[in-house]
Coordinates of C-alpha atoms in Angstrom, one line a residue:
Chain A
X1380 CA -2.4 -32.9 -1.2
X1381 CA -4.4 -33.1 -4.4
X1382 CA -7.6 -32.3 -2.7
X1383 CA -5.9 -29.2 -0.9
X1384 CA -4.6 -28.1 -4.3
X1385 CA -7.9 -28.4 -6.0
X1386 CA -9.7 -26.6 -3.2
X1387 CA -7.1 -23.7 -3.5
X1388 CA -7.5 -23.8 -7.2
X1389 CA -11.2 -23.5 -7.0
X1390 CA -10.8 -20.6 -4.5
X1391 CA -8.5 -18.8 -6.8
X1392 CA -10.9 -19.1 -9.6
X1393 CA -13.7 -17.7 -7.5
X1394 CA -11.4 -14.9 -6.4
X1395 CA -10.5 -14.1 -10.0
X1396 CA -14.2 -14.1 -11.0
X1397 CA -15.0 -11.7 -8.1
X1398 CA -12.1 -9.5 -9.0
X1399 CA -13.1 -9.0 -12.6
X1400 CA -16.7 -8.5 -11.5
X1401 CA -15.6 -5.7 -9.2
X1402 CA -13.8 -4.1 -12.1
X1403 CA -16.9 -4.4 -14.3
X1404 CA -18.9 -2.7 -11.5
X1405 CA -16.4 0.1 -11.1
X1406 CA -16.3 0.8 -14.9
X1407 CA -20.1 1.1 -14.8
X1408 CA -20.0 3.3 -11.5
X1409 CA -20.2 6.5 -13.5
X1410 CA -23.5 5.4 -15.1
X1411 CA -22.3 5.4 -18.7
X1412 CA -18.9 3.9 -19.5
X1413 CA -19.2 5.4 -23.0
X1414 CA -18.6 8.9 -21.5
X1415 CA -15.3 7.6 -20.1
X1416 CA -14.1 6.6 -23.5
X1417 CA -14.8 9.5 -25.7
X1418 CA -12.4 12.4 -26.0
X1419 CA -13.7 15.6 -24.5
X1420 CA -15.7 17.7 -26.8
X1421 CA -17.3 14.8 -28.6
X1422 CA -20.8 15.5 -30.1
X1423 CA -23.9 13.7 -28.9
X1424 CA -24.2 11.7 -32.1
X1425 CA -20.5 10.6 -31.8
X1426 CA -21.3 9.4 -28.2
X1427 CA -24.4 7.6 -29.4
X1428 CA -22.6 5.9 -32.3
X1429 CA -19.8 4.8 -30.0
X1430 CA -22.1 3.4 -27.3
X1431 CA -23.8 1.3 -30.0
X1432 CA -20.4 0.2 -31.5
X1433 CA -19.2 -0.9 -28.1
X1434 CA -22.4 -2.5 -27.1
X1435 CA -23.0 -0.3 -24.0
X1436 CA -26.6 0.1 -25.1
X1437 CA -27.4 -3.5 -24.4
X1438 CA -28.8 -4.8 -21.1
X1439 CA -26.2 -4.9 -18.4
X1440 CA -26.4 -8.6 -17.9
X1441 CA -25.6 -9.2 -21.6
X1442 CA -22.7 -6.8 -21.3
X1443 CA -21.4 -8.7 -18.3
X1444 CA -21.7 -12.1 -19.9
X1445 CA -19.9 -10.7 -23.0
X1446 CA -17.2 -9.2 -20.8
X1447 CA -16.6 -12.4 -19.0
X1448 CA -16.5 -14.4 -22.2
X1449 CA -14.0 -11.9 -23.7
X1450 CA -11.7 -12.2 -20.7
X1451 CA -11.8 -16.0 -20.7
X1452 CA -10.2 -15.7 -24.2
X1453 CA -7.7 -13.1 -22.8
X1454 CA -9.2 -10.5 -25.1
X1455 CA -9.1 -7.2 -23.5
X1456 CA -10.7 -5.4 -26.5
X1457 CA -8.9 -2.8 -28.7
X1458 CA -7.7 0.6 -27.5
X1459 CA -9.9 3.3 -28.9
X1460 CA -7.1 5.8 -29.0
X1461 CA -4.2 3.8 -30.4
X1462 CA -6.6 1.5 -32.4
X1463 CA -4.5 -1.5 -31.4
X1464 CA -5.6 -4.6 -29.3
X1465 CA -5.0 -3.8 -25.6
X1466 CA -3.1 -7.0 -25.2
X1467 CA -0.5 -5.9 -27.8
X1468 CA 0.0 -2.6 -25.9
X1469 CA 0.4 -4.4 -22.7
X1470 CA 2.8 -7.0 -24.1
X1471 CA 5.0 -4.3 -25.6
X1472 CA 5.5 -2.8 -22.1
X1473 CA 5.6 -5.9 -20.1
X1474 CA 9.3 -6.7 -20.5
X1475 CA 10.3 -3.4 -19.0
X1476 CA 8.2 -4.0 -15.9
X1477 CA 9.4 -7.6 -15.6
X1478 CA 13.0 -6.4 -15.8
X1479 CA 12.6 -3.6 -13.3
X1480 CA 10.6 -5.8 -10.9
X1481 CA 13.1 -8.7 -11.3
X1482 CA 16.1 -6.4 -10.5
X1483 CA 14.2 -4.9 -7.5
X1484 CA 13.3 -8.3 -6.2
X1485 CA 16.8 -9.6 -6.6
X1486 CA 18.1 -6.6 -4.7
X1487 CA 15.6 -7.1 -2.0
X1488 CA 16.4 -10.8 -1.6
X1489 CA 20.1 -10.5 -1.8
X1490 CA 20.5 -7.7 0.6
X1491 CA 17.3 -8.1 2.8
X1492 CA 17.6 -11.8 3.8
X1493 CA 21.2 -11.8 4.7
X1494 CA 20.7 -8.6 6.8
X1495 CA 17.7 -10.3 8.4
X1496 CA 19.5 -13.5 9.2
X1497 CA 22.5 -11.6 10.5
X1498 CA 20.5 -9.3 12.7
X1499 CA 18.5 -12.2 14.0
X1500 CA 21.6 -14.4 14.9
X1501 CA 23.2 -11.3 16.5
X1502 CA 20.1 -9.8 18.1
X1503 CA 20.8 -6.9 20.3
X1504 CA 24.4 -6.6 19.1
X1505 CA 26.1 -4.0 17.0
X1506 CA 25.0 -5.3 13.6
X1507 CA 21.4 -5.5 14.8
X1508 CA 21.4 -2.0 16.2
X1509 CA 22.9 -0.4 13.1
X1510 CA 20.8 -2.3 10.6
X1511 CA 17.3 -2.3 12.2
X1512 CA 16.8 1.4 12.2
X1513 CA 17.9 1.6 8.6
X1514 CA 15.4 -1.2 7.8
X1515 CA 12.7 0.8 9.6
X1516 CA 13.6 3.9 7.7
X1517 CA 13.6 2.0 4.4
X1518 CA 10.0 0.9 5.3
X1519 CA 8.7 4.4 5.8
X1520 CA 10.4 6.0 2.8
X1521 CA 7.7 6.8 0.3
X1522 CA 9.1 5.5 -3.1
X1523 CA 8.3 8.7 -4.9
X1524 CA 10.4 10.7 -2.4
X1525 CA 13.4 8.2 -2.2
X1526 CA 13.2 8.1 -6.0
X1527 CA 13.5 11.9 -6.3
X1528 CA 16.3 12.0 -3.7
X1529 CA 18.2 9.3 -5.7
X1530 CA 17.8 11.5 -8.9
X1531 CA 19.0 14.5 -7.1
X1532 CA 22.1 12.8 -5.8
X1533 CA 23.1 10.4 -8.6
X1534 CA 21.7 12.2 -11.7
X1535 CA 21.7 15.9 -10.9
X1536 CA 24.7 16.3 -8.5
X1537 CA 27.0 13.5 -9.4
X1538 CA 25.9 12.9 -13.0
X1539 CA 26.6 9.1 -12.6
X1540 CA 23.3 7.8 -13.7
X1541 CA 20.6 9.0 -16.2
X1542 CA 17.6 10.6 -14.4
X1543 CA 14.8 9.0 -16.4
X1544 CA 14.0 6.6 -19.3
X1545 CA 15.4 3.2 -20.1
X1546 CA 17.8 4.0 -23.0
X1547 CA 21.0 3.0 -21.2
X1548 CA 21.8 -0.3 -19.6
X1549 CA 22.5 1.4 -16.2
X1550 CA 19.1 3.1 -16.3
X1551 CA 17.5 0.4 -14.3
X1552 CA 19.6 0.9 -11.2
X1553 CA 17.8 3.8 -9.5
X1554 CA 14.3 2.7 -10.1
X1555 CA 15.2 -0.8 -8.9
X1556 CA 16.7 0.5 -5.7
X1557 CA 13.8 2.8 -5.1
X1558 CA 11.3 0.0 -5.9
X1559 CA 13.2 -2.7 -4.0
X1560 CA 13.8 -0.7 -0.7
X1561 CA 10.4 -1.5 0.8
X1562 CA 10.7 -5.2 0.0
X1563 CA 14.2 -5.3 1.2
X1564 CA 13.1 -3.9 4.6
X1565 CA 10.1 -6.4 4.7
X1566 CA 12.4 -9.4 4.0
X1567 CA 15.0 -8.3 6.6
X1568 CA 12.2 -8.0 9.2
X1569 CA 10.6 -11.4 8.3
X1570 CA 14.0 -13.2 8.2
X1571 CA 15.0 -11.7 11.5
X1572 CA 11.8 -12.6 13.2
X1573 CA 12.0 -16.2 11.7
X1574 CA 15.5 -16.8 12.8
X1575 CA 14.9 -15.5 16.3
X1576 CA 11.8 -17.7 16.7
X1577 CA 13.5 -20.8 15.3
X1578 CA 16.6 -20.3 17.6
X1579 CA 14.4 -20.4 20.7
X1580 CA 13.0 -23.8 19.8
X1581 CA 13.7 -27.0 21.5
X1582 CA 15.0 -28.8 18.5
X1583 CA 17.8 -26.3 18.1
X1584 CA 19.1 -27.1 21.5
X1585 CA 18.6 -30.8 20.8
X1586 CA 20.6 -30.7 17.7
X1587 CA 23.4 -28.6 19.3
X1588 CA 23.5 -31.1 22.1
X1589 CA 24.2 -33.8 19.6
X1590 CA 27.3 -32.0 18.7
X1591 CA 26.3 -30.2 15.5
X1592 CA 28.1 -27.0 15.0
X1593 CA 26.4 -23.6 15.3
X1594 CA 26.9 -22.7 11.7
X1595 CA 25.5 -26.1 10.5
X1596 CA 22.4 -25.7 12.8
X1597 CA 21.6 -22.4 11.2
X1598 CA 22.3 -23.5 7.7
X1599 CA 20.5 -26.8 7.6
X1600 CA 17.8 -26.3 10.2
X1601 CA 17.0 -22.8 11.3
X1602 CA 17.0 -21.3 7.7
X1603 CA 14.9 -24.1 6.3
X1604 CA 12.2 -23.4 8.8
X1605 CA 12.6 -19.7 8.8
X1606 CA 12.2 -19.7 5.0
X1607 CA 8.4 -20.6 5.3
X1608 CA 7.2 -17.1 6.1
X1609 CA 9.7 -15.7 3.6
X1610 CA 8.0 -17.7 0.8
X1611 CA 4.6 -16.7 2.1
X1612 CA 5.6 -13.0 2.0
X1613 CA 7.3 -13.4 -1.4
X1614 CA 4.1 -13.9 -3.3
X1615 CA 2.8 -10.7 -1.6
X1616 CA 6.1 -8.9 -2.2
X1617 CA 6.1 -9.7 -5.9
X1618 CA 2.7 -8.3 -6.1
X1619 CA 3.7 -5.3 -4.1
X1620 CA 6.6 -4.7 -6.4
X1621 CA 4.4 -4.8 -9.5
X1622 CA 1.9 -2.4 -7.9
X1623 CA 4.7 -0.2 -6.6
X1624 CA 5.9 0.1 -10.2
X1625 CA 3.0 2.4 -10.9
X1626 CA 4.6 5.1 -8.9
X1627 CA 8.3 4.3 -9.5
X1628 CA 7.9 4.1 -13.2
X1629 CA 6.2 7.5 -13.2
X1630 CA 9.1 9.0 -11.2
X1631 CA 11.8 7.7 -13.5
X1632 CA 9.7 7.8 -16.8
X1633 CA 10.3 4.0 -17.0
X1634 CA 8.2 2.7 -20.0
X1635 CA 6.6 -0.1 -18.2
X1636 CA 3.1 -1.2 -17.3
X1637 CA 2.9 1.3 -14.3
X1638 CA 3.6 4.3 -16.6
X1639 CA 1.2 2.8 -19.1
X1640 CA -1.6 2.7 -16.5
X1641 CA -1.0 6.4 -15.6
X1642 CA -0.8 7.5 -19.2
X1643 CA -3.8 5.6 -20.1
X1644 CA -5.9 7.3 -17.4
X1645 CA -4.6 10.6 -18.6
X1646 CA -5.5 9.9 -22.2
X1647 CA -8.8 8.3 -21.1
X1648 CA -7.9 5.0 -22.6
X1649 CA -10.0 3.0 -20.2
X1650 CA -9.9 -0.3 -21.8
X1651 CA -6.1 -0.4 -21.4
X1652 CA -6.7 0.6 -17.7
X1653 CA -9.2 -2.2 -17.3
X1654 CA -6.9 -4.7 -18.9
X1655 CA -4.1 -3.7 -16.6
X1656 CA -6.2 -4.0 -13.4
X1657 CA -7.5 -7.5 -14.6
X1658 CA -4.0 -8.6 -15.2
X1659 CA -2.9 -7.3 -11.9
X1660 CA -5.5 -9.3 -10.1
X1661 CA -4.7 -12.3 -12.2
X1662 CA -1.1 -12.0 -11.3
X1663 CA -1.8 -11.5 -7.6
X1664 CA -4.1 -14.5 -7.4
X1665 CA -1.7 -16.7 -9.4
X1666 CA 1.2 -15.8 -7.1
X1667 CA -0.8 -16.7 -4.0
X1668 CA -1.6 -20.0 -5.6
X1669 CA 2.0 -20.7 -6.4
X1670 CA 3.0 -19.7 -2.7
X1671 CA 0.5 -22.3 -1.6
X1672 CA 2.2 -24.9 -3.8
X1673 CA 5.6 -24.1 -2.4
X1674 CA 4.5 -24.3 1.2
X1675 CA 3.9 -28.1 0.7
X1676 CA 7.3 -28.5 -0.8
X1677 CA 9.2 -26.6 1.9
X1678 CA 7.1 -27.7 4.8
X1679 CA 5.4 -31.2 4.3
X1680 CA 3.5 -30.7 7.6
X1681 CA 1.2 -28.2 6.0
X1682 CA 0.0 -30.4 3.1
X1683 CA -0.5 -33.3 5.6
X1684 CA -2.4 -31.3 8.1
X1685 CA -4.7 -29.9 5.4
X1686 CA -5.3 -33.1 3.6
X1687 CA -8.7 -33.7 5.2
X1688 CA -10.1 -30.2 4.9
Chain B
X174 CA 13.7 -6.4 32.8
X175 CA 12.6 -3.1 34.2
X176 CA 15.5 -3.1 36.7
X177 CA 18.0 -2.9 33.9
X178 CA 16.2 -0.2 32.0
X179 CA 18.2 2.5 33.4
X180 CA 16.4 5.9 34.1
X181 CA 13.4 5.3 36.3
X182 CA 11.5 8.4 35.2
X183 CA 8.1 7.2 33.7
X184 CA 6.8 8.5 30.4
X185 CA 3.1 9.4 30.3
X186 CA 0.9 6.5 29.1
X187 CA 3.8 4.1 29.5
X188 CA 5.3 5.2 26.2
X189 CA 8.7 4.0 25.2
X190 CA 11.2 6.8 24.5
X191 CA 10.9 6.1 20.7
X192 CA 7.1 6.0 20.9
X193 CA 7.2 9.2 22.8
X194 CA 9.3 11.0 20.2
X195 CA 7.0 9.6 17.5
X196 CA 3.9 10.8 19.4
X197 CA 5.5 14.2 19.7
X198 CA 6.2 14.4 16.0
X199 CA 2.7 13.3 15.2
X200 CA 1.5 16.0 17.5
X201 CA 3.5 18.6 15.8
X202 CA 1.9 17.7 12.4
X203 CA -1.6 17.8 14.0
X204 CA -1.0 21.2 15.4
X205 CA 0.5 22.3 12.0
X206 CA -2.7 21.1 10.3
X207 CA -5.1 22.8 12.8
X208 CA -3.4 26.1 13.0
X209 CA -2.4 26.2 9.2
X210 CA -4.0 29.6 8.5
X211 CA -2.1 31.3 11.5
X212 CA 1.2 29.5 10.9
X213 CA 1.7 30.0 7.2
X214 CA 3.5 33.2 6.4
X215 CA 1.7 33.5 2.9
X216 CA -1.5 32.4 1.2
X217 CA -0.6 28.9 -0.1
X218 CA -2.3 29.6 -3.4
X219 CA -1.0 33.1 -4.1
X220 CA 1.2 33.2 -7.1
X221 CA 4.1 35.7 -7.5
X222 CA 5.4 35.4 -11.0
X223 CA 8.4 37.5 -10.2
X224 CA 9.4 35.1 -7.4
X225 CA 9.3 31.8 -9.3
X226 CA 11.6 28.9 -8.3
X227 CA 13.4 30.9 -5.8
X228 CA 15.7 29.0 -3.3
X229 CA 15.1 28.8 0.5
X230 CA 15.7 32.0 2.3
X231 CA 14.8 34.2 -0.7
X232 CA 13.9 37.7 0.4
X233 CA 11.9 40.1 -1.6
X234 CA 12.6 43.8 -1.9
X235 CA 9.8 44.5 0.5
X236 CA 11.5 42.2 3.1
X237 CA 9.2 39.1 2.9
X238 CA 11.1 36.0 3.5
X239 CA 10.4 32.7 1.7
X240 CA 12.0 30.4 4.2
X241 CA 11.7 27.3 2.0
X242 CA 11.8 29.0 -1.3
X243 CA 9.1 29.0 -4.0
X244 CA 7.6 26.7 -6.5
X245 CA 7.3 27.0 -10.2
X246 CA 4.6 29.7 -10.1
X247 CA 6.0 31.6 -7.2
X248 CA 4.0 30.2 -4.4
X249 CA 5.6 30.0 -0.9
X250 CA 6.6 26.5 -0.3
X251 CA 6.6 26.6 3.5
X252 CA 2.9 27.7 3.5
X253 CA 2.0 25.0 1.0
X254 CA 3.8 22.4 3.2
X255 CA 1.9 23.5 6.3
X256 CA -1.5 23.4 4.4
X257 CA -0.4 20.1 2.9
X258 CA -0.4 18.5 6.5
X259 CA -4.1 19.5 6.6
X260 CA -5.0 17.6 3.5
X261 CA -2.8 14.6 4.4
X262 CA -4.3 14.1 8.0
X263 CA -7.8 14.9 6.9
X264 CA -7.9 12.4 4.1
X265 CA -6.2 9.8 6.3
X266 CA -8.6 10.4 9.2
X267 CA -11.7 10.3 7.1
X268 CA -10.7 7.3 5.1
X269 CA -9.6 5.3 8.2
X270 CA -13.0 6.3 9.8
X271 CA -14.9 5.0 6.7
X272 CA -12.9 1.8 6.1
X273 CA -12.5 1.0 9.8
X274 CA -16.1 1.3 10.6
X275 CA -17.2 -0.6 7.5
X276 CA -14.6 -3.3 7.9
X277 CA -15.2 -3.8 11.7
X278 CA -19.0 -4.0 11.3
X279 CA -18.6 -6.6 8.5
X280 CA -16.1 -8.6 10.4
X281 CA -18.3 -8.7 13.6
X282 CA -21.4 -9.6 11.6
X283 CA -19.5 -12.5 9.9
X284 CA -18.1 -13.7 13.2
X285 CA -21.4 -13.6 15.0
X286 CA -24.0 -14.7 12.5
X287 CA -21.8 -17.3 10.7
X288 CA -23.5 -19.4 8.0
X289 CA -23.9 -17.9 4.5
X290 CA -23.3 -14.4 5.7
X291 CA -19.9 -15.4 7.0
X292 CA -19.1 -17.1 3.6
X293 CA -20.2 -14.2 1.5
X294 CA -18.3 -11.5 3.6
X295 CA -15.1 -13.4 4.0
X296 CA -14.9 -14.4 0.3
X297 CA -15.6 -10.7 -0.5
X298 CA -12.5 -9.9 1.7
X299 CA -10.4 -12.4 -0.3
X300 CA -11.6 -10.9 -3.6
X301 CA -11.0 -7.3 -2.7
X302 CA -7.6 -8.2 -1.4
X303 CA -6.8 -10.0 -4.5
X304 CA -6.8 -6.7 -6.6
X305 CA -3.6 -4.7 -5.9
X306 CA -4.8 -1.9 -3.7
X307 CA -3.1 0.9 -5.6
X308 CA -4.6 -0.3 -9.0
X309 CA -8.0 -0.6 -7.5
X310 CA -7.8 3.0 -6.1
X311 CA -6.4 4.2 -9.4
X312 CA -9.1 2.7 -11.6
X313 CA -11.9 3.9 -9.1
X314 CA -10.5 7.5 -8.9
X315 CA -10.2 7.4 -12.8
X316 CA -13.9 6.5 -13.2
X317 CA -15.2 8.7 -10.4
X318 CA -12.9 11.7 -11.0
X319 CA -10.3 13.0 -8.6
X320 CA -11.0 15.3 -5.6
X321 CA -11.0 15.1 -1.8
X322 CA -14.4 13.5 -1.3
X323 CA -13.9 10.9 -4.0
X324 CA -10.4 10.2 -2.6
X325 CA -11.9 9.4 0.8
X326 CA -14.6 7.3 -0.7
X327 CA -12.2 5.2 -2.8
X328 CA -9.8 4.7 0.2
X329 CA -12.6 4.0 2.6
X330 CA -14.4 1.5 0.2
X331 CA -11.2 -0.4 -0.8
X332 CA -9.3 -0.5 2.4
X333 CA -11.8 -2.3 4.7
X334 CA -10.8 -5.9 4.2
X335 CA -7.9 -5.9 6.7
X336 CA -10.2 -4.7 9.5
X337 CA -12.8 -7.3 8.6
X338 CA -10.2 -10.1 8.9
X339 CA -9.0 -9.0 12.3
X340 CA -12.6 -8.1 13.6
X341 CA -13.8 -11.6 12.3
X342 CA -11.0 -13.4 14.1
X343 CA -11.5 -11.4 17.3
X344 CA -15.3 -11.9 17.3
X345 CA -15.0 -15.7 16.8
X346 CA -12.6 -15.8 19.8
X347 CA -15.0 -13.6 21.9
X348 CA -18.3 -15.0 20.8
X349 CA -18.3 -18.0 23.1
X350 CA -17.0 -16.3 26.2
X351 CA -19.2 -16.6 29.2
X352 CA -20.2 -12.8 29.4
X353 CA -21.4 -12.9 25.8
X354 CA -23.5 -16.0 26.4
X355 CA -24.8 -14.3 29.6
X356 CA -25.7 -11.2 27.6
X357 CA -27.4 -13.4 25.0
X358 CA -29.4 -15.3 27.5
X359 CA -30.5 -12.1 29.2
X360 CA -32.1 -11.1 25.8
X361 CA -29.5 -8.8 24.3
X362 CA -29.5 -9.3 20.5
X363 CA -28.6 -7.7 17.2
X364 CA -26.7 -4.4 17.1
X365 CA -26.8 -3.9 20.8
X366 CA -25.0 -7.1 21.5
X367 CA -22.4 -6.4 18.9
X368 CA -21.8 -2.7 19.9
X369 CA -22.3 -2.6 23.6
X370 CA -20.8 -6.0 24.6
X371 CA -18.5 -7.3 21.9
X372 CA -17.0 -4.2 20.3
X373 CA -15.3 -2.9 23.5
X374 CA -13.6 -6.3 23.9
X375 CA -12.1 -6.4 20.4
X376 CA -11.3 -2.7 20.2
X377 CA -7.6 -2.9 21.1
X378 CA -6.6 -4.9 18.0
X379 CA -8.8 -2.9 15.8
X380 CA -6.9 0.3 17.0
X381 CA -3.7 -1.3 16.2
X382 CA -4.9 -2.1 12.6
X383 CA -6.2 1.4 12.3
X384 CA -2.9 3.0 13.3
X385 CA -1.0 0.9 10.6
X386 CA -3.6 1.7 8.0
X387 CA -3.5 5.3 9.0
X388 CA 0.1 5.5 7.9
X389 CA -0.8 3.7 4.6
X390 CA -3.6 6.1 4.0
X391 CA -1.2 9.1 4.3
X392 CA 1.0 7.3 1.7
X393 CA -1.9 6.5 -0.6
X394 CA -3.1 10.0 -0.6
X395 CA 0.3 11.4 -1.4
X396 CA 0.9 8.7 -4.0
X397 CA -2.4 9.3 -5.8
X398 CA -1.9 13.0 -5.6
X399 CA 1.6 12.6 -7.0
X400 CA 0.1 10.6 -10.0
X401 CA -2.4 13.5 -10.4
X402 CA -5.3 11.4 -9.3
X403 CA -5.8 12.7 -5.8
X404 CA -6.1 16.2 -4.5
X405 CA -6.4 18.6 -7.4
X406 CA -4.5 21.9 -7.8
X407 CA -4.5 24.6 -6.4
X408 CA -5.1 22.8 -3.1
X409 CA -1.7 21.9 -1.8
X410 CA -1.0 18.3 -1.1
X411 CA 2.5 16.8 -0.3
X412 CA 2.0 14.4 -3.2
X413 CA 1.2 17.0 -5.8
X414 CA 4.1 19.3 -4.5
X415 CA 6.5 16.3 -5.0
X416 CA 5.2 15.9 -8.6
X417 CA 6.1 19.5 -9.3
X418 CA 9.4 18.8 -7.5
X419 CA 10.1 15.8 -9.8
X420 CA 9.5 18.0 -12.9
X421 CA 11.9 20.7 -11.6
X422 CA 14.4 18.4 -10.1
X423 CA 17.3 19.8 -12.1
X424 CA 16.5 23.4 -11.3
X425 CA 15.0 23.5 -7.9
X426 CA 16.1 20.8 -5.5
X427 CA 14.1 22.3 -2.6
X428 CA 10.7 21.7 -4.0
X429 CA 10.7 17.9 -3.5
X430 CA 13.0 17.6 -0.6
X431 CA 11.1 19.2 2.3
X432 CA 7.5 18.0 1.5
X433 CA 9.0 14.5 1.1
X434 CA 10.7 14.8 4.4
X435 CA 7.5 15.7 6.1
X436 CA 5.7 12.8 4.5
X437 CA 8.4 10.5 5.6
X438 CA 8.5 11.9 9.1
X439 CA 4.7 11.6 9.5
X440 CA 4.6 8.0 8.2
X441 CA 7.6 7.0 10.2
X442 CA 6.2 8.3 13.4
X443 CA 2.8 6.7 12.8
X444 CA 4.5 3.4 12.0
X445 CA 6.6 3.6 15.2
X446 CA 3.5 4.3 17.3
X447 CA 1.7 1.4 15.6
X448 CA 4.5 -1.0 16.3
X449 CA 4.5 0.2 19.9
X450 CA 0.8 -0.2 20.2
X451 CA 0.9 -3.7 18.7
X452 CA 3.6 -4.8 21.1
X453 CA 1.7 -3.3 23.9
X454 CA -1.6 -5.0 23.0
X455 CA -0.3 -8.3 21.6
X456 CA 2.6 -9.6 23.7
X457 CA 3.1 -12.5 21.3
X458 CA 4.4 -10.2 18.5
X459 CA 7.2 -8.6 20.6
X460 CA 9.9 -10.5 18.8
X461 CA 9.1 -8.8 15.6
X462 CA 10.1 -5.4 16.6

């Protein structure tokens, strides 16, 4: 187990190093990152001065080493536009995205999994036939469209909910629904497939033959085994939710990290954009690592079978 | 199974009824994109300042009808939606072609040559997949600048790892089959071995991945254009029309509804076709429908 974890930890570190290197390459793709940072209409002397100030006139390899060293200390530099450390800007927006993402995830889990389990247990029956098309529709709805439709219905027509911002406590409802819909559909599909697969296995028949009731088989055996793919997907889904927040937050003017990313691009605040991408990769890799840890807890077979590798 | 399936009339290509409808919807969008100049009643870029934010069915004094209404500068929404299909499909086709070719080649190379080539390519797959796709696309577009060509480049160069994973797995399973060994022994090597002998045998799963990615590319183009990072005005894109619709949501409900519905219909029909193809080519995954 320890060997497996160390191996995964090492892989995660390599992935993170690779990811931040890609970000470094992208930032230098345009040739001169200074030009990305100056406001339009800056004089040549200004650009020259800024280039020197930021160290972009040094050899690339020195810049790269410096960049890695900075990131190791979680120092994303200071925003040139707001003149505040990038980390402070990100931290001030982070709670909004966590709250929105948390609500969306809760919605997705609390609705998606029961729907998936029910449709799996009653495959081909009425519940299944009604729910699965809805799930499929939920999966194909672009969030920026479903978001606007929600605004049209609940903010413009019915006037029940505010159309944008985060001032009121009910503001989070619409963005969370729009953001969570896709994950909800994914959970429903995965849970349904998991339940169907488990139900067809030998052990279910064996346990039933021993006289265990149907509900108990489902609760104590089928769900436990069917939860393995759900955990795998969860790491990915949380990452998807955070990425999806970029668009949903723009639709609802929700002041989180996603809106910050879009605003920073518009205001050419590239160090903030860079910080957000690095943070996104870090979260993504971290979540996958946690998912690996959880497999072992839920399914001891996995850690045993991988001990030697 | 088939005896219970009811009507015996066969659909072409063995399509299921749902897949047939999806294929038809997709065909409608393709025709719309190809014939855009003949189908649109107006020039999609022509602004009529006297006809701003008019609702669907608005008729001018001269008798011109705006079936879907107009946008904030008086452009005909129907024409913009028709031209939008063009952009949407064009970007998706091109970026799937770029990422699919790149990803499949890398996957086959990794699966055939093994050793350090395999390690480097497959680690690179993990690394690219570890950056959230939308963030990677956003940051690259932000650096390179928006526009159609850059959009295709960005999507093509960031979306290849899924193809690589599948092509790699498939190549490994094909590489030791007798016919490949036979080809090797008879002296076929390098690109010829990969393209002429192995590619045809791993093509089916690659097409399934490409179909599912195609739907995603449509969504990515619309999403990036919605954020103002994709197709630039005045070129009509469903995503940028939706962005206008969001801004005028209180005054003009029609601007966002129809382009969004088209986007939804296109993506849904692509996903349905993708599911159908996957079930067809990979019988193991049939339970997951």
